[in-house]
Amino acid sequence: MSWGSELWDQFDNLEKHTQWGIEFVDRYSKFVKERSEIETSYAKQIRNLSKKYQPKKNSREEEENRYSSCRAFVSTLNELNDYAGQHEVISENLTANIVAELARYLQELKSERKSHFHDGRKAQQQIESSWKTLEACKRKFERDCKEAERAQQHFEKMDADINVTKADVEKARQQAQVRHQMASDSKNEYSAYLQKFNQEQNDHYYSVIPNIFQKIQEMEEKRIERVGDCMKTFADVDRQVLPIVGKCLDGMTKAAESIDAKTDSQLVVESFKSGFEPPGDVDFEDYGQAITRTSSETSLSNPRESKEKPGGKSKGKLWPFIKNKNKSPKQHKEPLSHRLNDFMASKPKMHCLRSLRRGITLNSHIRNLIEGSGPEDFSHLPPEQRRKKLQGKIDELNKDIQKEMDQRDALTKMKDVYVKNPAMGDPASVDPRLGELAQSIEKLQYEVQKFEGWLAEVEGRMPSKSDPQKRQSGLYQTTGQNNTPMGSNCAQDRESPDGSYTEEQSSETQIKAQAPSANPGPLPTSSTPEFDDEFDEEEALPTIGTCKALYPFEGHNEGTISVAEGEHLFVIEEDKGDGWTRVRRNEDEEGYVPSSYVEVFLESNAKDS
């Protein structure tokens, strides 16, 4: 159906309709542009979200990435980042394939529409001008006819009047003839122009206007097809990225399926297992025997020389229920009844059960392990974690040794080549580097031996699950008529003031106990149970040197002592590898301070003794 034949008289409506079509294309272009901006903004927000939750490069995040759920989350974030990239592709394709194309097409469409309607207006003006000329010819013809008729009537009137001269009649007759001639000429002109107008009008409505409207119709149909193509492209842009988006979603699904709860649970065991055995049974200590002792045996004023350790350097045993494990060296003696009353009223806090606190502080020790703080031999860690750390260090050193040996072998081959072919290089130029490598390998091997020694020490100390003796602490040994409780495994573990644990070698304690004193004397034969010693005051440890505090230390933990920077104190027990030194300020104040916080000056005579 042609607009030229059907809409020949709807020029103005077609002009409005085509203008609406251009506005529609412009509106659709703005819609696609806003969609593109939304995709860009969405992709940016998704990328920022993925970046926000990406693991940071610190020890804690790296430790968490060992778990399958954390690795799956990181994989999901990476896939989400790729997913955001596909939305960026959508935005770019929408802008390039639709927005930019429609912008160029709109300019062409406006120009073409303007040209077509300019031709239509020009044809309309021409037909209107011809119509006006036709109307002018018609009015002239009408006027001339009326003038000719009036001239004829005047002639007839003059001719009928007998009073009018013949000359006047002749004049009127000639005037009438002139008017008739003019009317005839106007008629011929009007007739000719009318024929011409009809021809122009026929051409206008059947040829010129239909051609123009046909072009406008084609233009409009192209515009509609172009919009349809853009809408199809709009869908295809999304469809093109669906396979990659599907891969991203498949990657997220695969990451989720890779989560293994059992493996993560095993990693928790490997991360936090201390290697300690649970505390054994608590010893039965018969305090009732203290009440039935004789007056000479229960006298608190008589010194217990028979209980002193050889050499005069006895380290008092810890009272099982006291709150501070480091009692001041000198305590005023109290009656036995007062001591028993204090014991009954005190809050039980057994030394053996202090190992239960490891569950609270173990996490901080594992954190120290991960962050690499602490002594070189990792003695601040529980046995199992220390073993793993030492083994990892040994593996790392072995890798370094292998690298150095590979370099040495390569240089050795190069030197052999230089020896066989001196033109290629000087063999002596390789010797300095070979010497450096030899020293480096020797140093690394020494480090490996050192760490292997520590590892062997740890593996030798770690308790075996099949050894029931290390899980029993309530056994008694009978010697003659005496019943003395055996020391539990809790007494062999020394707890540092910050809550960390180090192992005190039981063999070392036994050697010190069995070492002969300078003045050997008869061993005591008292039948009083060994735990009666706890009622006596602890003997003050001798001073073995002095120290100067390099840094201030608060000393909030149990068993520690606060010191100020530059303060001088007495050393009564040097660092035994656990990172703590026992010091004394005066007769009533003593405790542990970090060894790295003080500078120790040991007395030579004290050390020799």
XYZ file of C-alpha atoms in Angstrom:
609
model
C 0.000 0.000 0.000
C 1.478 3.290 -1.169
C 1.420 6.454 0.832
C 1.429 8.465 -2.455
C -1.962 7.182 -3.575
C -3.573 6.625 -0.177
C -2.256 9.628 1.705
C -1.968 12.186 -1.129
C -3.714 14.828 0.993
C -1.977 14.035 4.352
C 1.231 15.936 3.889
C 1.097 17.631 7.307
C 0.223 14.403 9.156
C 3.063 12.569 7.461
C 5.413 15.321 8.507
C 4.315 14.956 12.134
C 4.539 11.156 11.978
C 8.088 11.112 10.611
C 9.133 13.631 13.256
C 7.712 11.303 15.910
C 9.704 8.433 14.350
C 12.953 10.375 14.724
C 12.108 11.183 18.343
C 11.402 7.480 18.982
C 14.815 6.470 17.614
C 16.437 9.104 19.787
C 14.542 7.873 22.854
C 15.519 4.251 22.172
C 19.152 5.330 21.776
C 18.999 7.048 25.178
C 17.498 3.889 26.673
C 20.364 1.749 25.367
C 22.880 4.329 26.551
C 21.451 4.259 30.076
C 21.456 0.451 30.016
C 25.119 0.568 29.026
C 25.881 2.920 31.908
C 24.048 0.609 34.296
C 26.110 -2.344 33.064
C 29.300 -0.332 33.538
C 28.280 0.724 37.037
C 27.210 -2.825 37.917
C 30.487 -4.270 36.653
C 32.411 -1.668 38.657
C 30.487 -2.466 41.836
C 30.979 -6.202 41.301
C 34.724 -5.682 40.789
C 34.933 -3.519 43.906
C 33.022 -6.153 45.861
C 35.353 -8.881 44.641
C 38.403 -6.742 45.428
C 37.074 -5.876 48.884
C 36.823 -9.504 49.943
C 40.006 -10.701 48.261
C 42.429 -12.066 50.890
C 45.061 -9.593 51.982
C 48.733 -10.443 51.807
C 49.269 -11.150 55.484
C 49.978 -14.232 57.506
C 46.442 -14.542 58.846
C 44.786 -14.580 55.418
C 47.420 -16.952 54.066
C 46.752 -19.257 56.999
C 43.007 -19.169 56.277
C 43.580 -19.972 52.595
C 44.701 -23.457 53.597
C 41.063 -24.381 54.198
C 39.047 -25.600 51.222
C 36.114 -23.328 52.039
C 38.398 -20.269 51.977
C 40.006 -21.387 48.712
C 36.545 -21.947 47.238
C 35.559 -18.447 48.329
C 38.655 -16.981 46.657
C 37.825 -18.924 43.478
C 34.283 -17.575 43.637
C 35.640 -14.037 43.946
C 37.889 -14.589 40.924
C 34.995 -15.974 38.899
C 32.874 -13.047 40.033
C 35.573 -10.702 38.792
C 35.423 -12.414 35.376
C 31.643 -12.197 35.549
C 31.958 -8.430 36.031
C 34.224 -8.329 32.996
C 31.443 -9.815 30.870
C 29.110 -7.041 31.955
C 31.768 -4.587 30.858
C 31.790 -6.353 27.475
C 27.997 -5.939 27.304
C 28.352 -2.231 27.993
C 31.045 -1.793 25.378
C 29.095 -3.703 22.701
C 25.888 -1.791 23.428
C 27.733 1.495 23.086
C 29.612 0.540 19.936
C 26.919 -1.446 18.078
C 23.768 0.462 19.012
C 24.330 3.858 20.622
C 27.050 5.022 18.253
C 25.317 3.560 15.189
C 21.968 5.129 16.067
C 23.634 8.484 16.635
C 25.045 8.433 13.073
C 21.791 7.088 11.627
C 19.751 9.817 13.318
C 21.822 12.478 11.583
C 21.302 10.793 8.215
C 17.590 10.297 8.893
C 17.039 13.929 9.798
C 18.874 15.075 6.688
C 16.924 12.737 4.390
C 13.580 13.686 5.925
C 14.366 17.359 5.547
C 15.176 16.875 1.867
C 11.969 14.955 1.120
C 9.675 17.387 2.832
C 11.497 20.307 1.214
C 10.635 18.822 -2.207
C 7.051 18.268 -1.083
C 6.662 21.854 0.084
C 8.202 23.106 -3.142
C 5.684 21.105 -5.237
C 2.892 22.330 -2.994
C 3.992 25.913 -3.485
C 4.123 25.453 -7.244
C 0.589 24.121 -7.489
C -0.643 26.855 -5.204
C 1.079 29.464 -7.373
C -0.523 27.997 -10.513
C -3.886 28.090 -8.813
C -3.446 31.727 -7.959
C -2.503 32.526 -11.580
C -5.561 30.628 -12.782
C -7.754 32.599 -10.424
C -6.258 35.852 -11.695
C -6.971 34.877 -15.326
C -10.478 33.926 -14.341
C -11.146 37.217 -12.580
C -9.711 39.175 -15.528
C -11.908 37.267 -17.931
C -14.922 37.956 -15.760
C -14.094 41.642 -15.498
C -13.553 42.014 -19.246
C -16.844 40.279 -19.946
C -18.682 42.658 -17.636
C -16.971 45.663 -19.246
C -17.857 44.404 -22.739
C -21.488 43.939 -21.652
C -21.685 47.449 -20.225
C -20.082 48.863 -23.415
C -22.677 47.014 -25.543
C -25.568 48.323 -23.500
C -24.199 51.883 -23.731
C -23.905 51.548 -27.523
C -27.444 50.297 -27.862
C -28.735 53.114 -25.683
C -26.851 55.735 -27.710
C -28.048 54.216 -30.950
C -31.703 54.372 -29.862
C -31.534 57.993 -28.767
C -32.453 60.349 -31.648
C -30.864 63.257 -29.880
C -27.389 61.710 -29.974
C -25.196 62.572 -32.858
C -24.007 60.015 -35.239
C -20.417 60.524 -34.165
C -21.254 59.704 -30.577
C -23.042 56.579 -31.668
C -20.046 55.535 -33.698
C -17.751 56.134 -30.775
C -19.919 54.030 -28.513
C -20.014 51.269 -31.080
C -16.197 51.204 -31.345
C -15.873 51.188 -27.593
C -18.175 48.185 -27.393
C -16.152 46.352 -29.984
C -12.910 46.964 -28.068
C -14.463 45.622 -24.896
C -15.734 42.563 -26.688
C -12.242 41.959 -28.069
C -10.677 42.256 -24.653
C -13.225 39.841 -23.217
C -12.449 37.403 -26.003
C -8.712 37.634 -25.327
C -9.239 37.133 -21.605
C -11.382 34.140 -22.338
C -8.712 32.582 -24.505
C -6.020 33.306 -21.881
C -8.168 31.882 -19.103
C -8.957 28.822 -21.151
C -5.326 28.161 -21.985
C -4.102 28.632 -18.409
C -6.935 26.522 -17.089
C -5.795 23.707 -19.302
C -2.218 24.214 -18.149
C -3.258 24.270 -14.490
C -5.219 21.102 -14.836
C -2.205 19.412 -16.305
C 0.063 20.664 -13.501
C -2.475 19.652 -10.910
C -2.742 16.216 -12.384
C 1.023 15.852 -12.390
C 1.190 17.158 -8.813
C -1.281 14.730 -7.307
C -0.535 11.733 -9.458
C 3.199 11.985 -10.015
C 5.154 14.520 -7.959
C 3.517 14.052 -4.564
C 3.261 10.234 -4.842
C 6.994 10.044 -5.648
C 7.874 12.228 -2.684
C 5.577 10.321 -0.326
C 6.975 7.040 -1.648
C 10.484 8.156 -0.683
C 9.209 9.235 2.734
C 7.527 5.834 3.136
C 10.746 4.032 2.248
C 12.643 6.226 4.671
C 10.168 5.446 7.428
C 10.257 1.707 6.728
C 14.074 1.745 6.858
C 13.873 3.550 10.176
C 11.540 0.884 11.572
C 13.778 -1.913 10.281
C 16.810 -0.214 11.788
C 15.120 -0.032 15.177
C 14.239 -3.711 14.889
C 17.839 -4.594 14.067
C 19.026 -2.592 17.080
C 16.591 -4.409 19.339
C 17.846 -7.718 18.000
C 21.442 -6.608 18.570
C 20.401 -5.564 22.066
C 19.456 -9.181 22.802
C 22.404 -10.678 20.906
C 24.887 -8.665 22.982
C 23.644 -10.433 26.100
C 23.448 -13.775 24.352
C 27.073 -13.572 23.191
C 28.426 -13.423 26.749
C 26.160 -16.154 28.109
C 28.675 -18.976 27.395
C 31.419 -17.172 29.305
C 28.988 -16.224 32.081
C 27.989 -19.872 32.200
C 31.641 -20.848 32.568
C 31.984 -18.361 35.429
C 28.957 -19.862 37.146
C 30.302 -23.355 36.486
C 33.562 -22.286 38.082
C 31.692 -21.070 41.154
C 29.813 -24.363 41.323
C 33.043 -26.330 40.933
C 34.663 -24.272 43.690
C 31.724 -24.964 45.973
C 31.905 -28.684 45.216
C 35.628 -28.697 46.063
C 34.905 -27.867 49.699
C 35.847 -30.830 51.889
C 34.744 -30.599 55.498
C 36.841 -33.595 56.561
C 40.013 -32.107 55.100
C 39.347 -28.758 56.773
C 38.762 -30.534 60.074
C 42.097 -32.330 59.677
C 43.805 -28.999 58.952
C 42.429 -27.647 62.222
C 44.046 -30.574 64.008
C 47.354 -29.969 62.222
C 47.227 -26.248 62.974
C 46.377 -26.339 66.656
C 47.520 -29.741 67.945
C 49.930 -29.066 70.811
C 51.299 -32.557 71.336
C 50.608 -32.412 75.071
C 48.829 -35.235 76.819
C 45.714 -34.450 78.868
C 46.453 -33.957 82.573
C 46.599 -37.135 84.590
C 44.933 -37.949 87.855
C 45.567 -35.585 90.746
C 47.733 -36.961 93.545
C 46.122 -37.682 96.876
C 47.898 -35.657 99.533
C 47.037 -36.717 103.046
C 47.063 -33.474 105.002
C 45.650 -35.300 108.009
C 49.086 -36.766 108.755
C 50.363 -33.252 109.480
C 47.981 -32.954 112.425
C 49.131 -36.241 114.012
C 52.819 -35.400 113.897
C 54.796 -35.068 117.090
C 55.565 -31.658 118.504
C 59.166 -31.903 117.385
C 58.090 -32.836 113.878
C 55.380 -30.178 113.623
C 57.426 -27.329 115.052
C 57.528 -24.607 112.425
C 60.411 -22.884 114.238
C 62.911 -25.683 113.543
C 64.571 -25.420 110.154
C 64.038 -28.371 107.817
C 67.650 -28.973 106.982
C 66.918 -32.568 106.104
C 64.706 -31.398 103.249
C 67.260 -29.095 101.714
C 68.562 -30.039 98.321
C 72.276 -30.697 97.920
C 74.400 -27.688 97.170
C 72.183 -25.191 98.986
C 70.345 -24.198 95.757
C 66.952 -25.697 96.306
C 64.046 -24.546 94.231
C 60.999 -24.717 96.473
C 58.158 -26.899 95.289
C 54.935 -25.237 94.330
C 52.024 -25.444 96.717
C 49.256 -27.124 94.695
C 46.544 -24.577 95.544
C 48.400 -21.264 95.913
C 47.477 -18.461 93.526
C 50.988 -17.141 92.909
C 53.443 -19.808 91.927
C 56.421 -17.533 92.686
C 56.222 -16.913 96.431
C 58.463 -14.338 97.930
C 61.598 -15.941 99.301
C 60.879 -15.092 102.906
C 57.476 -15.481 104.529
C 56.642 -14.996 108.180
C 55.844 -18.364 109.675
C 52.284 -18.922 110.797
C 50.730 -21.505 113.038
C 49.675 -24.708 111.374
C 46.003 -24.035 112.094
C 46.181 -20.715 110.229
C 47.809 -22.375 107.242
C 45.134 -25.048 107.150
C 42.375 -22.449 107.467
C 43.839 -20.509 104.562
C 44.003 -23.707 102.547
C 40.362 -24.599 103.242
C 39.168 -21.045 102.389
C 41.309 -20.598 99.317
C 39.968 -21.151 95.801
C 41.369 -24.430 94.484
C 43.684 -23.866 91.539
C 45.772 -26.964 90.982
C 49.110 -26.645 89.278
C 48.451 -29.869 87.390
C 45.251 -28.450 85.917
C 47.039 -25.385 84.571
C 47.520 -27.328 81.406
C 43.794 -26.798 80.821
C 44.612 -23.143 80.179
C 46.504 -24.181 77.095
C 43.226 -24.225 75.208
C 42.905 -20.497 75.917
C 46.448 -19.427 75.097
C 47.297 -21.987 72.435
C 45.807 -19.881 69.669
C 48.188 -17.015 70.505
C 51.134 -19.409 70.377
C 50.050 -20.730 67.001
C 49.803 -17.124 65.855
C 53.376 -16.576 67.021
C 54.354 -19.654 65.044
C 52.713 -18.324 61.899
C 54.120 -14.815 62.283
C 57.605 -16.201 62.833
C 58.155 -14.573 66.227
C 59.884 -16.264 69.116
C 63.222 -18.023 69.581
C 65.093 -19.584 66.713
C 64.438 -23.106 67.986
C 60.674 -22.363 68.351
C 60.822 -23.443 71.963
C 57.925 -21.120 72.764
C 55.594 -23.426 70.823
C 53.841 -26.602 71.928
C 55.698 -29.802 70.965
C 53.580 -30.756 67.942
C 53.616 -27.253 66.451
C 57.313 -26.932 67.215
C 58.002 -30.218 65.435
C 56.111 -29.087 62.334
C 57.855 -25.742 62.316
C 61.286 -27.337 62.674
C 60.508 -29.858 59.951
C 59.384 -27.067 57.640
C 62.573 -25.148 58.372
C 64.664 -28.227 57.611
C 62.843 -28.764 54.310
C 63.397 -25.136 53.386
C 67.101 -25.342 54.172
C 67.421 -28.566 52.170
C 65.882 -26.820 49.166
C 68.395 -23.985 49.544
C 71.213 -26.512 49.765
C 69.998 -28.223 46.605
C 69.928 -24.895 44.762
C 73.442 -24.071 45.883
C 74.678 -27.538 44.891
C 73.072 -27.186 41.459
C 74.896 -23.894 40.992
C 78.130 -25.488 42.168
C 77.723 -28.374 39.725
C 77.025 -25.977 36.874
C 80.080 -23.871 37.697
C 82.184 -27.021 38.004
C 81.159 -28.093 34.518
C 81.880 -24.606 33.232
C 85.313 -24.728 34.809
C 85.993 -28.116 33.158
C 85.038 -26.603 29.810
C 87.398 -23.652 30.408
C 90.190 -26.070 31.356
C 89.720 -28.088 28.179
C 89.267 -24.993 26.019
C 91.071 -21.969 27.528
C 89.892 -19.778 24.666
C 86.375 -19.836 26.096
C 87.382 -18.411 29.486
C 89.733 -18.391 32.441
C 89.172 -21.367 34.802
C 90.466 -19.311 37.723
C 87.620 -16.809 37.326
C 85.170 -19.459 38.550
C 87.077 -20.315 41.748
C 85.875 -17.342 43.882
C 82.276 -18.172 43.185
C 82.898 -21.874 43.891
C 84.429 -20.908 47.217
C 81.423 -18.786 48.097
C 79.087 -21.633 47.219
C 81.117 -24.085 49.299
C 80.930 -21.761 52.315
C 77.213 -21.245 51.762
C 76.564 -24.989 51.511
C 78.621 -25.633 54.637
C 76.718 -22.960 56.519
C 73.358 -24.317 55.377
C 74.358 -27.861 56.301
C 75.338 -26.636 59.741
C 71.929 -24.999 60.063
C 70.250 -28.243 58.988
C 72.196 -30.199 61.603
C 71.225 -27.669 64.240
C 67.531 -27.851 63.405
C 67.685 -31.634 63.088
C 69.118 -31.774 66.585
C 66.238 -29.704 67.897
C 63.806 -31.856 65.958
C 65.272 -35.032 67.428
C 65.033 -33.458 70.867
C 61.361 -32.628 70.331
C 60.515 -36.052 68.932
C 62.271 -37.675 71.872
C 60.243 -35.617 74.353
C 56.834 -36.001 72.760
C 54.658 -38.432 74.778
C 53.601 -41.693 73.214
C 49.953 -42.674 73.303
C 50.950 -46.232 74.114
C 52.894 -45.214 77.237
C 50.455 -45.359 80.133
C 53.037 -44.180 82.673
C 52.922 -40.621 81.296
C 49.193 -40.442 81.824
C 49.271 -41.538 85.462
C 50.002 -39.037 88.204
C 48.292 -40.604 91.205
C 50.601 -43.577 91.681
C 52.448 -44.113 94.938
C 55.726 -45.822 95.571
C 56.352 -47.635 98.876
C 59.825 -47.358 100.363
C 60.025 -49.209 103.648
C 57.135 -47.880 105.751
C 56.790 -44.560 103.896
C 54.199 -43.732 101.214
C 55.499 -40.897 99.013
C 53.523 -39.717 95.949
C 55.299 -39.790 92.639
C 55.601 -36.506 90.762
C 53.052 -36.174 88.030
C 53.821 -35.189 84.520
C 52.423 -31.750 85.253
C 55.365 -31.018 87.500
C 57.724 -31.649 84.604
C 56.163 -28.967 82.470
C 57.136 -25.436 83.338
C 54.658 -22.748 82.522
C 56.090 -19.379 81.501
C 54.380 -16.314 82.999
C 52.561 -15.397 79.753
C 50.800 -18.762 79.673
C 53.109 -20.433 77.121
C 54.669 -23.796 77.844
C 58.187 -25.118 77.696
C 59.341 -28.541 78.619
C 61.683 -28.858 81.554
C 63.750 -31.949 81.112
C 62.927 -34.436 83.814
C 66.341 -35.966 83.350
C 67.966 -32.604 84.109
C 65.954 -32.325 87.300
C 66.908 -35.817 88.327
C 70.604 -35.160 87.729
C 70.453 -32.020 89.851
C 68.695 -33.926 92.587
C 71.214 -36.717 92.540
C 74.331 -34.537 92.364
C 76.443 -34.787 95.564
C 76.657 -31.663 97.678
C 79.857 -29.987 98.817
C 79.312 -31.182 102.399
C 77.656 -34.575 102.149
C 75.766 -35.626 105.195
C 73.385 -38.344 106.238
C 70.130 -38.406 104.363
C 67.015 -37.705 106.412
C 65.041 -40.709 107.572
C 61.922 -38.932 108.703
C 58.757 -40.823 108.067
C 56.831 -37.558 107.469
C 55.237 -37.480 103.974
C 56.992 -35.291 101.434
C 54.086 -32.907 100.983
C 54.640 -31.586 104.536
C 57.440 -29.525 103.000
C 54.850 -27.213 101.505
C 53.923 -25.834 104.899
C 57.439 -24.448 105.321
C 58.568 -21.284 103.643
C 60.356 -21.557 100.334
C 64.056 -21.052 100.599
C 65.248 -17.952 98.801
C 67.176 -18.641 95.621
C 70.713 -17.222 95.671
C 71.599 -14.253 93.502
C 73.603 -15.272 90.430
C 74.020 -11.847 88.905
C 72.398 -8.519 88.124
C 70.456 -7.122 85.179
C 69.361 -3.801 83.765
C 65.894 -3.316 82.256
C 66.198 -2.155 78.649
C 62.460 -1.613 78.185
C 59.503 -1.137 80.535
C 57.426 -4.263 81.210
C 53.911 -4.191 82.698
C 53.914 -7.684 84.229
C 50.152 -8.242 84.225
C 50.330 -12.040 83.928
C 50.627 -14.357 86.872
C 54.197 -14.913 88.017
C 55.628 -11.846 86.261
C 56.973 -8.673 87.799
C 56.709 -5.165 86.421
C 59.942 -3.285 85.750
C 60.769 0.240 84.631
C 63.250 1.143 81.930
C 66.766 1.457 83.362
C 65.884 -0.311 86.633
C 68.550 -2.610 88.142
C 67.480 -5.973 89.570
C 69.030 -9.164 90.905
C 69.048 -12.305 88.737
C 68.122 -15.458 90.637
C 67.428 -17.761 87.676
C 68.777 -17.304 84.148
C 66.908 -18.001 80.926
C 66.552 -21.757 80.355
C 65.525 -21.455 76.748
C 61.902 -20.383 77.330
C 62.587 -16.656 76.851
C 62.091 -15.681 80.550
C 64.519 -14.662 83.285
C 63.651 -14.767 86.986
C 64.651 -11.620 88.874
C 64.275 -10.144 92.346
C 63.732 -6.508 93.307
C 63.861 -7.006 97.080
C 63.162 -9.704 99.626
C 59.421 -9.607 98.968
C 59.229 -8.980 95.206
C 60.418 -11.412 92.579
C 59.086 -12.800 89.316
C 59.762 -13.387 85.647
C 60.559 -10.828 82.959
C 61.183 -11.411 79.229
C 64.849 -12.096 78.611
C 64.857 -9.718 75.659
C 63.786 -6.861 77.943
C 66.840 -7.038 80.245
C 70.611 -7.075 79.927
C 72.023 -9.740 82.281
C 75.432 -9.586 84.016
C 76.151 -12.977 85.600
C 78.668 -13.260 88.421
C 81.528 -15.550 87.459
C 81.851 -17.035 90.925
C 78.149 -17.725 91.077
C 78.235 -19.389 87.724
C 81.257 -21.511 88.715
C 79.618 -22.602 91.939
